[in-house]
Short mmCIF file of C-alpha atoms and ligand atoms in Angstrom, two decimals:
data_model
loop_
_atom_site.label_atom_id
_atom_site.label_comp_id
_atom_site.label_asym_id
_atom_site.label_seq_id
_atom_site.Cartn_x
_atom_site.Cartn_y
_atom_site.Cartn_z
CA MET P 1 -12.72 50.82 73.52
CA LEU P 2 -10.27 53.22 75.04
CA SER P 3 -6.65 52.45 74.40
CA LEU P 4 -4.47 51.38 77.30
CA LEU P 5 -2.89 54.80 77.20
CA MET P 6 -6.19 56.65 77.52
CA GLN P 7 -7.45 54.36 80.28
CA ASN P 8 -4.28 54.98 82.17
CA MET P 9 -4.52 58.70 81.72
CA PHE P 10 -8.03 58.84 83.11
CA ALA P 11 -7.34 56.43 85.91
CA GLN P 12 -4.19 58.10 87.09
CA GLN P 13 -4.55 61.77 86.36
CA ASN P 14 -4.39 64.39 89.08
CA LYS P 15 -2.92 62.29 91.81
CA ALA P 16 -1.84 64.67 94.51
CA ILE P 17 1.83 65.35 95.08
CA LEU P 18 2.56 63.80 98.47
CA PRO P 19 5.77 63.62 100.48
CA ILE P 20 8.07 60.63 99.94
CA PRO P 21 7.47 58.15 102.78
CA TYR P 22 10.23 57.06 105.15
CA PRO P 23 11.92 53.79 104.22
CA PRO P 24 10.39 50.66 105.77
CA SER P 25 12.51 49.20 108.57
CA ASP P 26 11.31 45.59 108.61
CA ASN P 27 12.99 42.51 107.06
CA GLN P 28 16.43 43.73 108.13
CA THR P 29 18.43 40.59 107.32
CA LYS P 30 16.86 40.28 103.87
CA VAL P 31 17.40 43.98 103.20
CA ASN P 32 21.00 43.53 104.29
CA LEU P 33 21.46 40.65 101.84
CA GLY P 34 19.95 42.80 99.07
CA LYS P 35 22.26 45.65 99.98
CA ILE P 36 25.34 43.42 99.70
CA LEU P 37 24.17 41.88 96.43
CA PHE P 38 23.53 45.33 94.94
CA LYS P 39 27.23 46.11 94.97
CA GLU P 40 28.57 42.70 93.96
CA ASN P 41 29.81 42.14 90.40
CA LEU P 42 28.34 38.66 90.43
CA PHE P 43 25.34 39.34 88.20
CA SER P 44 27.25 40.06 85.01
CA LYS P 45 28.48 37.17 82.88
CA ASN P 46 32.12 38.21 83.22
CA ASN P 47 31.97 39.57 86.80
CA THR P 48 32.48 43.17 85.74
CA LEU P 49 29.20 44.93 86.58
CA SER P 50 27.08 45.35 89.69
CA CYS P 51 23.76 47.17 90.03
CA ASN P 52 25.77 50.02 91.48
CA SER P 53 27.91 50.32 88.31
CA CYS P 54 24.97 52.01 86.59
CA HIS P 55 22.69 52.92 89.51
CA MET P 56 25.40 54.60 91.59
CA LEU P 57 24.02 55.41 95.00
CA ASN P 58 26.45 58.26 95.51
CA LYS P 59 25.52 59.81 92.11
CA GLY P 60 21.76 60.12 92.52
CA GLY P 61 21.07 56.47 91.69
CA ASP P 62 22.12 56.66 88.04
CA ASP P 63 25.33 56.91 86.01
CA ASN P 64 25.31 60.56 84.88
CA ILE P 65 26.05 59.72 81.25
CA PRO P 66 23.66 59.97 78.28
CA LYS P 67 23.41 56.23 77.62
CA TYR P 68 24.47 53.31 79.79
CA VAL P 69 27.75 51.49 79.32
CA GLY P 70 26.88 47.82 79.45
CA LEU P 71 28.65 44.50 79.20
CA ASP P 72 32.06 44.67 77.47
CA LYS P 73 31.85 48.46 77.69
CA LYS P 74 29.29 48.64 74.87
CA ILE P 75 27.18 51.77 74.84
CA GLY P 76 23.47 51.04 75.23
CA LEU P 77 20.49 52.62 73.52
CA ILE P 78 18.90 54.38 76.48
CA ASN P 79 19.56 56.55 79.54
CA THR P 80 19.80 54.85 82.93
CA PRO P 81 16.93 55.95 85.21
CA THR P 82 17.58 56.43 88.91
CA ILE P 83 17.03 53.56 91.33
CA LEU P 84 16.05 56.05 94.06
CA ASN P 85 12.30 55.93 94.72
CA ALA P 86 11.94 53.50 91.79
CA SER P 87 9.71 51.31 93.96
CA LEU P 88 7.06 54.06 93.80
CA ASN P 89 6.74 53.91 89.99
CA PHE P 90 3.54 52.36 88.64
CA ARG P 91 5.60 50.51 86.06
CA GLN P 92 9.32 50.00 85.51
CA PHE P 93 11.59 50.94 82.58
CA TRP P 94 11.06 53.85 80.22
CA ASP P 95 8.59 51.82 78.18
CA GLY P 96 6.90 50.41 81.30
CA ARG P 97 7.35 46.84 80.07
CA VAL P 98 7.32 45.36 83.57
CA LYS P 99 5.57 46.16 86.83
CA THR P 100 7.64 44.60 89.57
CA LEU P 101 11.24 45.07 90.66
CA ALA P 102 11.66 41.28 90.50
CA ALA P 103 10.73 41.45 86.82
CA VAL P 104 13.27 44.25 86.28
CA ILE P 105 16.01 42.04 87.72
CA GLU P 106 14.89 39.13 85.53
CA ASP P 107 14.92 41.39 82.45
CA HIS P 108 18.37 42.83 83.25
CA LEU P 109 19.82 39.38 84.03
CA HIS P 110 19.02 37.97 80.59
CA ASP P 111 19.63 41.22 78.70
CA PRO P 112 22.67 40.52 76.50
CA THR P 113 23.77 44.16 76.81
CA ILE P 114 23.53 44.29 80.62
CA PHE P 115 24.27 41.05 82.51
CA ALA P 116 23.90 38.29 79.84
CA ASN P 117 23.70 35.71 82.59
CA ASN P 118 21.53 32.96 84.09
CA TRP P 119 20.41 32.05 87.61
CA GLU P 120 22.37 28.82 87.81
CA THR P 121 25.66 30.71 87.49
CA ILE P 122 24.60 33.32 90.01
CA ILE P 123 23.44 30.80 92.60
CA ASN P 124 26.73 28.92 92.21
CA ARG P 125 28.69 32.13 92.69
CA ILE P 126 26.79 33.04 95.85
CA ASN P 127 27.07 29.54 97.28
CA SER P 128 30.82 29.48 96.76
CA ASP P 129 31.50 32.92 98.28
CA PRO P 130 31.65 32.59 102.10
CA LYS P 131 30.59 36.19 102.77
CA LEU P 132 27.59 36.03 100.42
CA TYR P 133 26.63 32.55 101.53
CA GLN P 134 26.66 33.70 105.15
CA ALA P 135 24.47 36.71 104.34
CA TYR P 136 22.06 34.42 102.53
CA GLN P 137 21.91 32.01 105.46
CA SER P 138 21.15 34.81 107.90
CA ALA P 139 18.24 35.95 105.74
CA TYR P 140 16.79 32.61 104.65
CA ASN P 141 16.97 29.24 106.30
CA HIS P 142 16.30 27.22 103.18
CA ALA P 143 18.01 26.49 99.87
CA MET P 144 18.63 29.35 97.51
CA SER P 145 16.67 30.00 94.33
CA SER P 146 16.22 33.03 92.10
CA THR P 147 13.05 33.91 94.06
CA GLU P 148 14.95 34.71 97.26
CA ILE P 149 17.63 36.69 95.43
CA LYS P 150 15.02 38.81 93.68
CA GLU P 151 13.08 39.23 96.92
CA ALA P 152 16.14 40.41 98.87
CA LEU P 153 17.05 42.92 96.16
CA THR P 154 13.46 44.11 95.94
CA LEU P 155 13.23 44.63 99.70
CA TYR P 156 16.48 46.58 99.57
CA ILE P 157 15.33 48.75 96.65
CA ASN P 158 12.11 49.42 98.59
CA THR P 159 14.31 51.14 101.19
CA LEU P 160 15.98 53.42 98.63
CA LEU P 161 13.57 56.28 99.26
CA THR P 162 14.57 59.90 99.67
CA PRO P 163 12.28 61.62 102.19
CA ASP P 164 12.73 65.07 103.76
CA SER P 165 13.49 67.13 100.67
CA PRO P 166 12.97 70.87 101.20
CA PHE P 167 9.84 70.58 99.04
CA ASP P 168 8.42 67.76 101.18
CA ARG P 169 9.11 69.68 104.37
CA PHE P 170 7.25 72.58 102.75
CA LEU P 171 4.32 70.26 101.90
CA GLN P 172 4.28 69.14 105.53
CA GLY P 173 3.80 72.71 106.69
CA ASP P 174 7.29 74.16 107.09
CA LYS P 175 6.79 77.27 104.98
CA SER P 176 10.40 78.32 105.46
CA ALA P 177 11.74 75.10 103.92
CA LEU P 178 11.50 76.60 100.42
CA SER P 179 13.09 79.79 99.13
CA GLU P 180 10.79 82.38 97.55
CA GLU P 181 12.28 81.45 94.16
CA ALA P 182 11.47 77.75 94.63
CA LYS P 183 7.92 78.62 95.77
CA LYS P 184 7.46 80.70 92.64
CA GLY P 185 8.87 77.79 90.63
CA PHE P 186 6.24 75.46 92.11
CA GLU P 187 3.51 77.94 91.15
CA LEU P 188 4.88 78.02 87.59
CA PHE P 189 5.11 74.21 87.57
CA LYS P 190 1.37 74.17 88.27
CA SER P 191 0.38 77.05 85.98
CA TYR P 192 2.31 75.73 82.96
CA GLY P 193 0.58 72.39 83.52
CA CYS P 194 3.71 70.33 84.24
CA ILE P 195 1.76 68.85 87.13
CA THR P 196 -0.80 67.20 84.83
CA CYS P 197 1.92 64.69 83.94
CA HIS P 198 4.45 64.93 86.76
CA GLN P 199 2.32 64.12 89.81
CA GLY P 200 1.85 61.72 92.73
CA PRO P 201 4.52 61.16 95.39
CA GLY P 202 7.21 60.60 92.74
CA ILE P 203 6.18 63.76 90.87
CA GLY P 204 6.08 61.43 87.91
CA GLY P 205 6.24 57.67 87.55
CA ASN P 206 2.48 57.16 87.69
CA LEU P 207 1.26 57.44 84.11
CA TYR P 208 2.20 57.07 80.46
CA GLN P 209 2.53 59.99 78.09
CA LYS P 210 3.69 60.50 74.57
CA PHE P 211 6.90 62.48 74.18
CA GLY P 212 6.14 65.02 71.46
CA ILE P 213 2.49 65.91 71.98
CA TYR P 214 2.62 69.40 70.47
CA LYS P 215 5.52 68.89 68.09
CA ASP P 216 7.25 65.82 66.68
CA TYR P 217 10.42 65.49 68.75
CA PHE P 218 11.69 62.58 66.69
CA ALA P 219 11.43 64.42 63.36
CA THR P 220 14.58 66.38 64.21
CA LYS P 221 16.61 63.43 65.51
CA LYS P 222 19.41 62.19 63.29
CA THR P 223 18.91 58.56 64.21
CA ILE P 224 15.94 56.83 65.75
CA ASN P 225 16.50 53.49 67.43
CA LYS P 226 14.19 50.87 68.91
CA ALA P 227 14.43 52.37 72.39
CA ASP P 228 12.81 55.57 71.07
CA PHE P 229 9.56 53.73 70.33
CA GLY P 230 8.67 53.34 74.01
CA LEU P 231 5.40 51.58 74.82
CA TYR P 232 5.01 50.62 71.14
CA ASN P 233 7.68 47.97 71.74
CA VAL P 234 5.37 46.40 74.31
CA THR P 235 1.96 46.68 72.63
CA GLY P 236 2.76 46.99 68.91
CA LYS P 237 0.04 49.63 68.61
CA PRO P 238 0.89 52.61 66.38
CA GLU P 239 -0.64 55.07 68.88
CA ASP P 240 1.84 53.86 71.52
CA LYS P 241 4.86 55.01 69.52
CA TYR P 242 7.04 57.44 71.51
CA VAL P 243 4.94 56.85 74.66
CA PHE P 244 6.96 56.61 77.89
CA VAL P 245 6.39 56.36 81.62
CA VAL P 246 6.52 60.01 82.72
CA PRO P 247 9.75 60.10 84.74
CA SER P 248 9.79 60.97 88.42
CA LEU P 249 11.34 64.36 89.10
CA ARG P 250 12.54 63.43 92.59
CA ASN P 251 16.30 64.17 92.92
CA VAL P 252 16.30 65.27 89.29
CA ALA P 253 19.02 67.86 90.01
CA LEU P 254 21.39 64.91 90.61
CA THR P 255 20.61 62.86 87.51
CA ALA P 256 21.67 64.83 84.42
CA PRO P 257 21.73 64.22 81.51
CA TYR P 258 18.00 63.90 80.91
CA LEU P 259 15.33 62.21 78.79
CA HIS P 260 15.19 58.57 77.68
CA ASP P 261 17.90 59.29 75.11
CA GLY P 262 20.08 61.33 77.47
CA SER P 263 19.98 64.18 74.95
CA ALA P 264 19.33 67.11 77.33
CA ALA P 265 22.39 68.10 79.34
CA THR P 266 20.84 70.54 81.82
CA LEU P 267 17.60 71.26 83.64
CA GLU P 268 17.33 74.57 81.79
CA GLU P 269 17.46 72.72 78.49
CA VAL P 270 14.92 70.06 79.44
CA ILE P 271 12.49 72.67 80.82
CA GLN P 272 12.56 74.46 77.43
CA LEU P 273 12.01 71.14 75.63
CA MET P 274 9.03 70.35 77.89
CA GLY P 275 7.54 73.72 76.95
CA ILE P 276 7.84 73.02 73.23
CA TYR P 277 6.92 69.34 73.09
CA GLN P 278 4.69 68.67 76.15
CA VAL P 279 3.10 71.98 77.16
CA GLY P 280 2.61 73.50 73.71
CA GLN P 281 3.85 76.89 74.84
CA PRO P 282 7.43 78.14 75.17
CA ILE P 283 8.54 78.60 78.78
CA GLN P 284 9.38 82.28 79.28
CA LYS P 285 13.14 82.76 79.67
CA PHE P 286 12.72 84.56 82.98
CA ASP P 287 10.56 81.76 84.37
CA VAL P 288 13.15 79.03 83.78
CA PRO P 289 15.44 79.80 86.78
CA TYR P 290 12.47 79.62 89.17
CA ILE P 291 11.44 76.23 87.84
CA VAL P 292 15.06 75.08 88.21
CA LYS P 293 14.99 76.18 91.87
CA PHE P 294 11.79 74.22 92.41
CA LEU P 295 13.28 71.11 90.81
CA GLN P 296 16.39 71.48 92.98
CA SER P 297 14.16 71.51 96.05
CA LEU P 298 13.11 67.93 95.20
CA THR P 299 16.45 66.50 96.33
CA GLY P 300 15.78 64.47 99.45
CA LYS P 301 17.80 62.68 102.08
CA LEU P 302 19.85 60.06 100.26
CA PRO P 303 19.93 56.53 101.67
CA ASN P 304 22.91 55.44 103.76
CA GLU P 305 25.21 53.38 101.64
C1 HEC B 1 24.85 48.37 82.60
C2 HEC B 1 23.99 49.28 83.32
C3 HEC B 1 22.99 48.75 84.31
C4 HEC B 1 23.19 47.83 85.32
C5 HEC B 1 24.46 47.09 85.65
C6 HEC B 1 21.93 47.74 86.02
N1 HEC B 1 21.00 48.55 85.45
FE1 HEC B 1 19.12 48.83 86.06
N2 HEC B 1 18.75 49.96 84.44
C7 HEC B 1 19.66 50.28 83.46
C8 HEC B 1 18.99 50.90 82.35
C9 HEC B 1 19.64 51.39 81.07
C10 HEC B 1 17.63 50.93 82.67
C11 HEC B 1 16.50 51.42 81.79
C12 HEC B 1 16.22 50.38 80.72
C13 HEC B 1 14.96 50.63 79.93
O1 HEC B 1 14.15 51.49 80.31
O2 HEC B 1 14.75 49.94 78.92
C14 HEC B 1 17.52 50.37 84.01
C15 HEC B 1 16.34 50.28 84.74
C16 HEC B 1 16.27 49.82 86.03
C17 HEC B 1 15.11 49.95 86.88
C18 HEC B 1 13.80 50.62 86.50
C19 HEC B 1 13.80 52.08 86.95
C20 HEC B 1 12.70 52.91 86.36
O3 HEC B 1 12.49 54.03 86.83
O4 HEC B 1 12.04 52.47 85.41
C21 HEC B 1 15.41 49.36 88.08
C22 HEC B 1 14.51 49.24 89.29
C23 HEC B 1 16.75 48.84 87.95
N3 HEC B 1 17.24 49.14 86.71
C24 HEC B 1 17.40 48.10 88.92
C25 HEC B 1 18.63 47.47 88.74
C26 HEC B 1 19.18 46.47 89.63
C27 HEC B 1 18.51 45.97 90.88
C28 HEC B 1 20.38 46.10 89.10
C29 HEC B 1 21.30 45.01 89.59
C30 HEC B 1 20.70 43.68 89.73
C31 HEC B 1 20.58 46.92 87.89
N4 HEC B 1 19.49 47.69 87.70
C32 HEC B 1 21.72 46.89 87.10
C33 HEC B 1 21.01 50.06 83.54
C34 HEC B 1 21.61 49.18 84.40
C1 HEC B 2 2.07 65.91 78.67
C2 HEC B 2 2.90 65.36 79.73
C3 HEC B 2 4.05 66.22 80.25
C4 HEC B 2 4.03 67.54 80.63
C5 HEC B 2 2.87 68.52 80.57
C6 HEC B 2 5.35 67.83 81.10
N1 HEC B 2 6.13 66.72 81.03
FE1 HEC B 2 8.09 66.59 81.63
N2 HEC B 2 8.18 64.75 80.82
C7 HEC B 2 7.15 64.06 80.23
C8 HEC B 2 7.67 62.86 79.60
C9 HEC B 2 6.85 61.81 78.85
C10 HEC B 2 9.06 62.86 79.81
C11 HEC B 2 10.06 61.82 79.31
C12 HEC B 2 10.37 62.12 77.85
C13 HEC B 2 11.50 61.29 77.33
O1 HEC B 2 12.42 60.99 78.07
O2 HEC B 2 11.49 60.93 76.17
C14 HEC B 2 9.35 64.06 80.61
C15 HEC B 2 10.61 64.40 81.07
C16 HEC B 2 10.88 65.48 81.92
C17 HEC B 2 12.14 65.75 82.57
C18 HEC B 2 13.38 64.88 82.46
C19 HEC B 2 13.43 63.88 83.57
C20 HEC B 2 14.53 62.87 83.42
O3 HEC B 2 14.87 62.25 84.43
O4 HEC B 2 15.06 62.66 82.32
C21 HEC B 2 12.00 66.91 83.29
C22 HEC B 2 13.05 67.59 84.14
C23 HEC B 2 10.65 67.38 83.07
N3 HEC B 2 9.99 66.47 82.24
C24 HEC B 2 10.12 68.54 83.60
C25 HEC B 2 8.91 69.08 83.18
C26 HEC B 2 8.50 70.45 83.42
C27 HEC B 2 9.29 71.47 84.22
C28 HEC B 2 7.30 70.62 82.81
C29 HEC B 2 6.47 71.86 82.68
C30 HEC B 2 7.14 73.01 82.08
C31 HEC B 2 6.93 69.34 82.21
N4 HEC B 2 7.95 68.45 82.44
C32 HEC B 2 5.75 69.08 81.54
C33 HEC B 2 5.83 64.43 80.23
C34 HEC B 2 5.39 65.72 80.50
#
């Protein structure tokens, strides 16, 4: 029997890099409700955090710090991934423990370090806030339950796509959309084999891979915590230790610091780490700036806030 990891690798490998689609424009009133809820502090137990506290839409969809600051300002164990294009990922969270956005919301809601809350409280808060109640009524003409709240947020997150990056315009035939440096960077991205893991429309987000294939990344870390174990936390299988969903590289220029532990401050640094741990060959110093230019060309049109 092939392990889950191997099955996934074979099933998913070599998906073509395609442009990011345009956001869907249906379900407007539900999307609007989701958009309002995204920025409300109502999810956290003590009304201090909204989705946007950590997934800041004007900061690339994340928080730009190594590890998230959760409830009561406690520092979490892992880096916040971007919400932009998250709906394209084949699984959610670094360890891929859930598949749907609704399940992400459920996980976050009960997570004692994030919202530490329950649906009853949230439904009461929405019902007793005239603005939120009104938005709910416009979207749904029946009583509120957690299902509708998760649906509205999901539909909104589905619209948080970033089409029209220079790279996508290049893919669609506009050869002048990319600088010569970025084009060379794309060639290097292919020739170094980055594309075997970072692929599909998200340029990542469609398969699992171990971090530390050619060298043990965790051997040099001072402390290892549960979040470093990745997929192992889901399956309990030794071979799934340090296995993560390969992150999407869309808008990656906006989302430093990098990696699940937020340990790499710059693109230059993470490119070198990828060479050592994932490619098995150091990335030549003079190649790095070209790859940076390519990665910068993956910044698309950000959603209207
Ligand atoms: C306190 C910070 C914080 C808040 C508030 C927060 N998130 Fe997150 N979010 C995270 C972190 C950290 C992760 C990654 C956790 C992991 O991988 O174990 C994450 C992961 C996600 C993901 C998965 C992305 C991916 O690429 O795997 C989605 C989607 C998401 N959050 C949506 C939301 C929504 C919707 C809300 C509001 C209901 C929200 N988040 C509120 C910190 C936060
Ligand atoms: C064997 C699979 C594999 C290959 C090959 C690979 N990567 Fe990665 N990449 C990953 C994984 C897995 C992570 C997440 C590791 C972690 O956070 O612990 C990652 C993370 C990254 C990140 C950080 C993204 C973020 O949001 O934190 C960047 C940037 C990146 N890779 C670029 C590259 C480049 C450039 C190359 C080629 C030089 C490359 N990768 C080759 C699997 C791979």
